[in-house]
Amino acid sequence: MLAKVRGFALNGLEGTPVDVEVDAGNDLPSYGIVGLADTAVKESKERVRAAVKNSGKRVPNKKITVNLAPADVKKEGSAFDLAIAVALLKASDQLIADTDEYVFLGELSLDGGIRRIDGILPILISALKAGYKKFIIPKANEREASYLESAVVYPCENLKQVIAHLVGETLIPAGKKRNFSDIAQTASYESDLCFVKGQAAAKRALEIAVGGGHNILFVGPPGTGKTMLARCIPTIMPDMTFDEALECTKIHSVAGVLSDEAGIVILRPFRSPHHTATVVSMTGGGNKAIRPGEISLAHDGVLFLDELPEYSRAALEALRQPLEDRVITVSRANGSVTFPANFMLCASMNPCPCGNLGAKDKICTCTPSQIAKYRARLSGPLMDRIDLQISVDDVKYGDLVSAQSEETSETVRARVNRTREIQRKRFAGESIRTNAAMSEKHIKKYCRLSAGCESVLKSAYEALGLSARARSRVIKVARTVADMADETDIREEHILEAVSYRGGAE
Amino acid sequence: MKYTEREVFAIWLDSFEKIEYKRKSELFSLYGGESIARFVAKHAERIDFLLGKRASLLFGAANGEYTEYILSSLHKKGVIAVTQNSAAYPEELSEVPCPPLVIYARGNASLLKSEKFAVVGSRKSSAFAVAKTEEFTEKLIEAGFTIVTGFAEGADIAAVKAALASGKIIAVLAGGFDHIYPKAHAAIFEKVVLNGLAISEYPPSVPTAAFHFPVRNRIIAGLGKGLLVMSGGKKSGTLYTAGYADGLSKQIFALPYGINELSGAGCNELIRRGAYLTECAEDVLEYYGKEIKTQTPALSEAEREVLSLLKEGAIHIDKLCARLNKRAFELLPVLSMLEIKKLIVRGAGNVYEAL
């Protein structure tokens, strides 16, 4: 007899419906899976066999054929286990129930238990779009699925429960819905700007960077709190909206890095891959299914690259296109996938390989060619995308008698929100949302400079030796500074402040 | 460019890279007045005795074709050869140990006869020293000096850049013009050639070598009326230059540094040995009885306040905020403006210093 139930396969961040068909016919007993299945799917044979047996049912001694349709879509992973088991029971008349309106998702354990799977949220979102409403999912994935209003989700612990539910013996209560904003309120970052003592200029630069969506580079010797400052960036970014959180959660869910506790990404991601990271780990890829890379995991958050020049040239150059387009399309032999990659780049580097260049009480032991080589690892086009450069230093806070108390991240965030709002209004008819994304055309339109500003800019070039490519960076930053001061026009002091954010890495 | 027969002889002799300076100068001082053909024909025995196996180099090249080739390739590269027996040769240079037979020059060669002053510093000069170098250079030029310096990064190139506008610059290279070192300064070299003068004692094809630098420094020291050392550690090459200047009885000026400032330890050492402690360009000018009019740029109230505080000593931006009870964003534009007006400089780690 033939049985058919519904499963879902994942392709990038999109789910595609898969019909799981099982036929149990009278022939020499055998068990085969067809339909472009990878090893993990093929191995489901053994898991399903044991799980069915240990749930008080039996696998019939017949010729069993499992087909995953459409047959030309690659299937991978263990999420089809549950659907295959249910279809098998139906095909062997051990389960008589209507399963048409359900989507089955879950990996089986040998004892009949249902284990968590990756990518529940993107599958649910795609399935809802395709018109499916009811889902049988692993209990462990309950939280992740609880934020979607329209999905009716039945979290199950084992196969027995599923059978009992389907035949109507013991119904599983539908999973509780949870409200995103309630959860979001409970979360808080570990870092806070008020824990960073001093560094007034650096903090101001951070606020500008986040306010205008600029990328930022810290230049300074090791151990001067560059990482600590970077960790504060998410804390002053605007709160995540539900849509942003869903998008992030989709990516994290597919990559399998989502924490089960919250089930959703509430805090802005902060990713700091080590400098040995490969191109694929940065951009996404993989030899089986295409998985998101670090830049997508940092979507709507911060990608922190400590010791920037130590990264491989290829890995750094791979950042250029996503920094521009805000998405990355990863193409492999088995298809191409587009992941969102709207991250803020925060990087740090030493002034020279030994770190002492420019320090008064230390001697730099690097030769000029070593320094030149160190800096040449960062290409011009990459540096063009980093608007702010600041130098950080190890000032001893004990030296300082500051009357000002340190601001909390919350206060700064409120200001950042205002700055972002101004930009949102300004760019309402444009495809961009932040000052940093402005092209030359936008700069001409929105950053008209007075004669005074032009002359300040010109004298800054001459006196401070700014490079020609620095011009648009300075203007963009000045635009943000002006927005922070709630000024319509860029004024001379805004240009002057923007000029001060150069760390001397070029 | 037309060369006299005597000049051609010097250029011809200098073109043999395989023959060391000592032999060349000996031959030059003995037979410098003769034509090449005559010299080779008449003194063959002497040449054989002095050069041994390498004598054949000279004999083989003692023809019009070879000299024509050298002269035309110099001409093509825009190089002027100033020989020891030429009128354009600066007299000061004859005083230095082993005066170069030929000075290869590109640019305005008349600068060689102007009143020159040498300004040097180390490659690892602080932002403060670089800014001071620019200031000194501009003022010395205003007082009428042509600046003589090297071509390395740090203070030297700062002096070159500051002097470009007036064109009163002689950059002394440590290799031939075909091999500009450091390569990153190739663009500046072209500007120097256009506005000022670049010289080298090596024919254009000779690559820069490490041992050229200390030797080159004798030319810098020799050309300048005095020598100003902007920066230099304990083992800096600027100390060689100062050593040559001392040997030539030229006045040495040096910028004083703090005890912990290792990038200026060499300067302090020079002062200890008797160099003139120099805080501003006027100190140098006064020594030579010169004067320039200095104009102070107009300052706003906030700028004046910050500047007067910085005059008390270098200060970190955080401390500055605390002292003035202002926030960073209020001070940063003021500090940038003062930087642009070249009254202060930002060193490593957000420390600001008055110039």
Short mmCIF file of C-alpha atoms in Angstrom, two decimals, chain B residues 73-295:
data_model
loop_
_atom_site.label_atom_id
_atom_site.label_comp_id
_atom_site.label_asym_id
_atom_site.label_seq_id
_atom_site.Cartn_x
_atom_site.Cartn_y
_atom_site.Cartn_z
CA SER B 73 72.15 57.78 -21.69
CA LEU B 74 72.68 60.43 -19.01
CA HIS B 75 71.09 62.95 -21.31
CA LYS B 76 68.12 60.71 -22.02
CA LYS B 77 67.47 60.29 -18.31
CA GLY B 78 67.70 64.04 -17.80
CA VAL B 79 70.75 63.65 -15.59
CA ILE B 80 73.34 66.38 -15.37
CA ALA B 81 76.80 65.29 -14.33
CA VAL B 82 78.66 67.84 -12.22
CA THR B 83 82.31 66.83 -12.05
CA GLN B 84 84.94 67.78 -9.51
CA ASN B 85 86.70 69.96 -12.08
CA SER B 86 83.51 71.68 -13.18
CA ALA B 87 82.58 75.20 -12.23
CA ALA B 88 79.20 74.07 -10.96
CA TYR B 89 80.79 71.77 -8.40
CA PRO B 90 80.04 73.11 -4.89
CA GLU B 91 83.29 74.05 -3.14
CA GLU B 92 82.06 72.80 0.23
CA LEU B 93 82.03 69.32 -1.19
CA SER B 94 85.75 69.34 -1.86
CA GLU B 95 86.26 69.52 1.90
CA VAL B 96 84.53 66.25 2.71
CA PRO B 97 86.51 63.05 3.02
CA CYS B 98 86.66 61.32 -0.38
CA PRO B 99 84.86 64.04 -2.32
CA PRO B 100 82.80 62.48 -5.11
CA LEU B 101 84.38 62.68 -8.58
CA VAL B 102 81.03 63.30 -10.15
CA ILE B 103 77.73 64.44 -8.73
CA TYR B 104 74.77 63.20 -10.74
CA ALA B 105 71.96 65.69 -10.55
CA ARG B 106 68.39 65.92 -11.74
CA GLY B 107 66.49 69.16 -11.52
CA ASN B 108 67.63 72.67 -10.80
CA ALA B 109 71.44 72.26 -10.53
CA SER B 110 71.96 75.93 -9.73
CA LEU B 111 70.78 75.14 -6.19
CA LEU B 112 74.19 73.55 -5.60
CA LYS B 113 75.70 77.03 -5.47
CA SER B 114 73.07 78.51 -3.18
CA GLU B 115 73.35 78.91 0.58
CA LYS B 116 72.53 75.48 1.95
CA PHE B 117 71.53 74.08 5.29
CA ALA B 118 71.20 70.40 6.17
CA VAL B 119 68.17 69.07 8.03
CA VAL B 120 68.08 65.39 8.92
CA GLY B 121 66.13 63.05 11.19
CA SER B 122 65.50 59.40 11.69
CA ARG B 123 63.02 57.25 9.83
CA LYS B 124 61.13 56.66 13.07
CA SER B 125 60.41 60.22 14.00
CA SER B 126 57.46 60.98 16.23
CA ALA B 127 54.53 62.93 14.84
CA PHE B 128 55.86 65.86 16.83
CA ALA B 129 59.30 65.69 15.24
CA VAL B 130 57.77 65.40 11.77
CA ALA B 131 55.61 68.47 12.34
CA LYS B 132 58.58 70.37 13.77
CA THR B 133 60.66 69.41 10.76
CA GLU B 134 58.07 70.92 8.47
CA GLU B 135 57.99 74.11 10.52
CA PHE B 136 61.81 74.44 10.67
CA THR B 137 62.13 73.73 6.96
CA GLU B 138 59.63 76.38 5.99
CA LYS B 139 61.23 79.00 8.20
CA LEU B 140 64.79 78.21 7.11
CA ILE B 141 63.73 78.49 3.50
CA GLU B 142 62.04 81.78 4.21
CA ALA B 143 65.34 83.00 5.62
CA GLY B 144 67.04 82.12 2.34
CA PHE B 145 68.48 78.67 2.89
CA THR B 146 68.22 75.75 0.52
CA ILE B 147 67.46 72.59 2.50
CA VAL B 148 69.74 69.58 2.08
CA THR B 149 68.38 66.27 3.33
CA GLY B 150 68.01 62.59 2.58
CA PHE B 151 65.06 60.79 1.10
CA ALA B 152 63.98 58.29 3.77
CA GLU B 153 60.60 58.32 5.48
CA GLY B 154 60.19 60.20 8.72
CA ALA B 155 61.87 63.57 9.14
CA ASP B 156 63.79 63.57 5.85
CA ILE B 157 60.82 63.22 3.59
CA ALA B 158 58.86 65.65 5.77
CA ALA B 159 61.55 68.24 5.05
CA VAL B 160 61.43 67.41 1.34
CA LYS B 161 57.66 67.79 1.23
CA ALA B 162 57.69 71.04 3.17
CA ALA B 163 60.34 72.48 0.83
CA LEU B 164 58.67 71.40 -2.41
CA ALA B 165 56.47 74.45 -2.71
CA SER B 166 59.47 76.80 -2.79
CA GLY B 167 61.64 74.35 -4.71
CA LYS B 168 64.62 75.07 -2.48
CA ILE B 169 65.45 71.48 -1.77
CA ILE B 170 68.40 69.22 -2.46
CA ALA B 171 67.61 65.58 -1.78
CA VAL B 172 70.71 63.44 -1.57
CA LEU B 173 70.00 59.87 -2.62
CA ALA B 174 71.99 56.81 -1.66
CA GLY B 175 71.71 55.12 -5.04
CA GLY B 176 71.37 55.80 -8.74
CA PHE B 177 68.29 57.52 -10.11
CA ASP B 178 67.11 54.33 -11.80
CA HIS B 179 66.56 52.86 -8.35
CA ILE B 180 64.62 55.28 -6.19
CA TYR B 181 64.66 54.12 -2.59
CA PRO B 182 62.27 53.84 -0.87
CA LYS B 183 60.05 52.99 -3.82
CA ALA B 184 57.02 54.50 -2.08
CA HIS B 185 58.60 57.93 -2.59
CA ALA B 186 58.89 57.64 -6.37
CA ALA B 187 56.07 60.15 -6.87
CA ILE B 188 57.73 62.66 -4.56
CA PHE B 189 61.00 62.15 -6.39
CA GLU B 190 59.38 63.29 -9.61
CA LYS B 191 58.16 66.44 -7.86
CA VAL B 192 61.62 67.09 -6.46
CA VAL B 193 63.09 66.79 -9.95
CA LEU B 194 60.50 69.20 -11.25
CA ASN B 195 60.78 71.86 -8.52
CA GLY B 196 64.06 71.24 -6.73
CA LEU B 197 67.13 69.12 -7.09
CA ALA B 198 67.99 65.50 -6.46
CA ILE B 199 71.62 64.44 -6.41
CA SER B 200 73.57 61.25 -6.00
CA GLU B 201 77.20 60.33 -6.22
CA TYR B 202 76.28 57.09 -7.98
CA PRO B 203 75.66 56.76 -11.71
CA PRO B 204 71.96 56.17 -12.45
CA SER B 205 72.26 52.41 -12.90
CA VAL B 206 73.78 51.72 -9.46
CA PRO B 207 71.24 50.20 -7.07
CA THR B 208 70.90 51.45 -3.53
CA ALA B 209 72.86 49.42 -0.99
CA ALA B 210 72.80 49.56 2.79
CA PHE B 211 76.44 50.71 3.03
CA HIS B 212 75.72 53.68 0.76
CA PHE B 213 73.73 55.44 3.45
CA PRO B 214 76.45 56.32 5.99
CA VAL B 215 78.74 57.28 3.07
CA ARG B 216 76.02 59.41 1.52
CA ASN B 217 75.64 61.25 4.83
CA ARG B 218 79.04 62.91 4.34
CA ILE B 219 77.59 64.74 1.32
CA ILE B 220 74.60 65.99 3.33
CA ALA B 221 76.90 67.16 6.11
CA GLY B 222 79.35 68.64 3.61
CA LEU B 223 76.83 70.63 1.59
CA GLY B 224 75.07 72.27 4.51
CA LYS B 225 76.39 75.38 6.17
CA GLY B 226 75.21 73.78 9.39
CA LEU B 227 73.37 70.63 10.34
CA LEU B 228 70.08 70.38 12.17
CA VAL B 229 69.22 66.99 13.68
CA MET B 230 65.48 66.65 14.26
CA SER B 231 65.37 63.17 15.73
CA GLY B 232 67.45 60.06 16.10
CA GLY B 233 67.87 57.16 18.49
CA LYS B 234 71.10 56.07 20.12
CA LYS B 235 72.22 54.22 16.98
CA SER B 236 70.61 56.42 14.38
CA GLY B 237 72.25 57.13 11.05
CA THR B 238 71.82 60.82 11.76
CA LEU B 239 74.71 60.46 14.22
CA TYR B 240 76.98 59.58 11.27
CA THR B 241 75.88 62.74 9.55
CA ALA B 242 76.56 64.69 12.73
CA GLY B 243 79.97 63.01 12.98
CA TYR B 244 80.90 64.20 9.49
CA ALA B 245 79.59 67.68 10.21
CA ASP B 246 81.70 67.74 13.34
CA GLY B 247 84.75 66.66 11.34
CA LEU B 248 84.13 69.50 8.92
CA SER B 249 83.78 71.95 11.85
CA LYS B 250 80.21 72.77 11.01
CA GLN B 251 77.79 73.87 13.64
CA ILE B 252 75.38 71.15 14.70
CA PHE B 253 71.93 72.00 15.96
CA ALA B 254 69.75 69.43 17.72
CA LEU B 255 66.23 69.31 19.06
CA PRO B 256 66.09 68.43 22.77
CA TYR B 257 64.02 65.47 23.92
CA GLY B 258 62.60 64.16 27.19
CA ILE B 259 64.43 61.48 29.14
CA ASN B 260 62.05 58.70 28.13
CA GLU B 261 61.73 59.65 24.51
CA LEU B 262 63.92 57.04 22.91
CA SER B 263 63.38 58.37 19.41
CA GLY B 264 65.38 61.45 20.43
CA ALA B 265 68.10 59.93 22.59
CA GLY B 266 70.64 60.58 19.84
CA CYS B 267 69.75 64.27 19.73
CA ASN B 268 70.30 64.58 23.46
CA GLU B 269 73.63 62.81 23.07
CA LEU B 270 74.65 65.39 20.45
CA ILE B 271 73.65 68.23 22.74
CA ARG B 272 75.72 66.67 25.51
CA ARG B 273 78.70 66.69 23.15
CA GLY B 274 78.19 70.34 22.38
CA ALA B 275 75.50 70.64 19.73
CA TYR B 276 73.42 73.78 19.85
CA LEU B 277 70.20 73.12 21.79
CA THR B 278 67.54 74.24 19.35
CA GLU B 279 63.93 74.75 20.28
CA CYS B 280 62.73 76.79 17.35
CA ALA B 281 63.86 77.84 13.90
CA GLU B 282 64.70 81.27 15.25
CA ASP B 283 67.49 79.71 17.32
CA VAL B 284 69.18 78.62 14.10
CA LEU B 285 68.52 81.86 12.29
CA GLU B 286 69.84 83.93 15.18
CA TYR B 287 73.09 81.96 15.08
CA TYR B 288 73.57 83.03 11.48
CA GLY B 289 72.35 86.54 12.12
CA LYS B 290 69.20 86.10 10.06
CA GLU B 291 65.69 87.12 10.77
CA ILE B 292 62.26 86.38 9.44
CA LYS B 293 58.92 87.88 10.11
CA THR B 294 56.67 85.43 11.90
CA GLN B 295 52.97 85.87 11.74
#
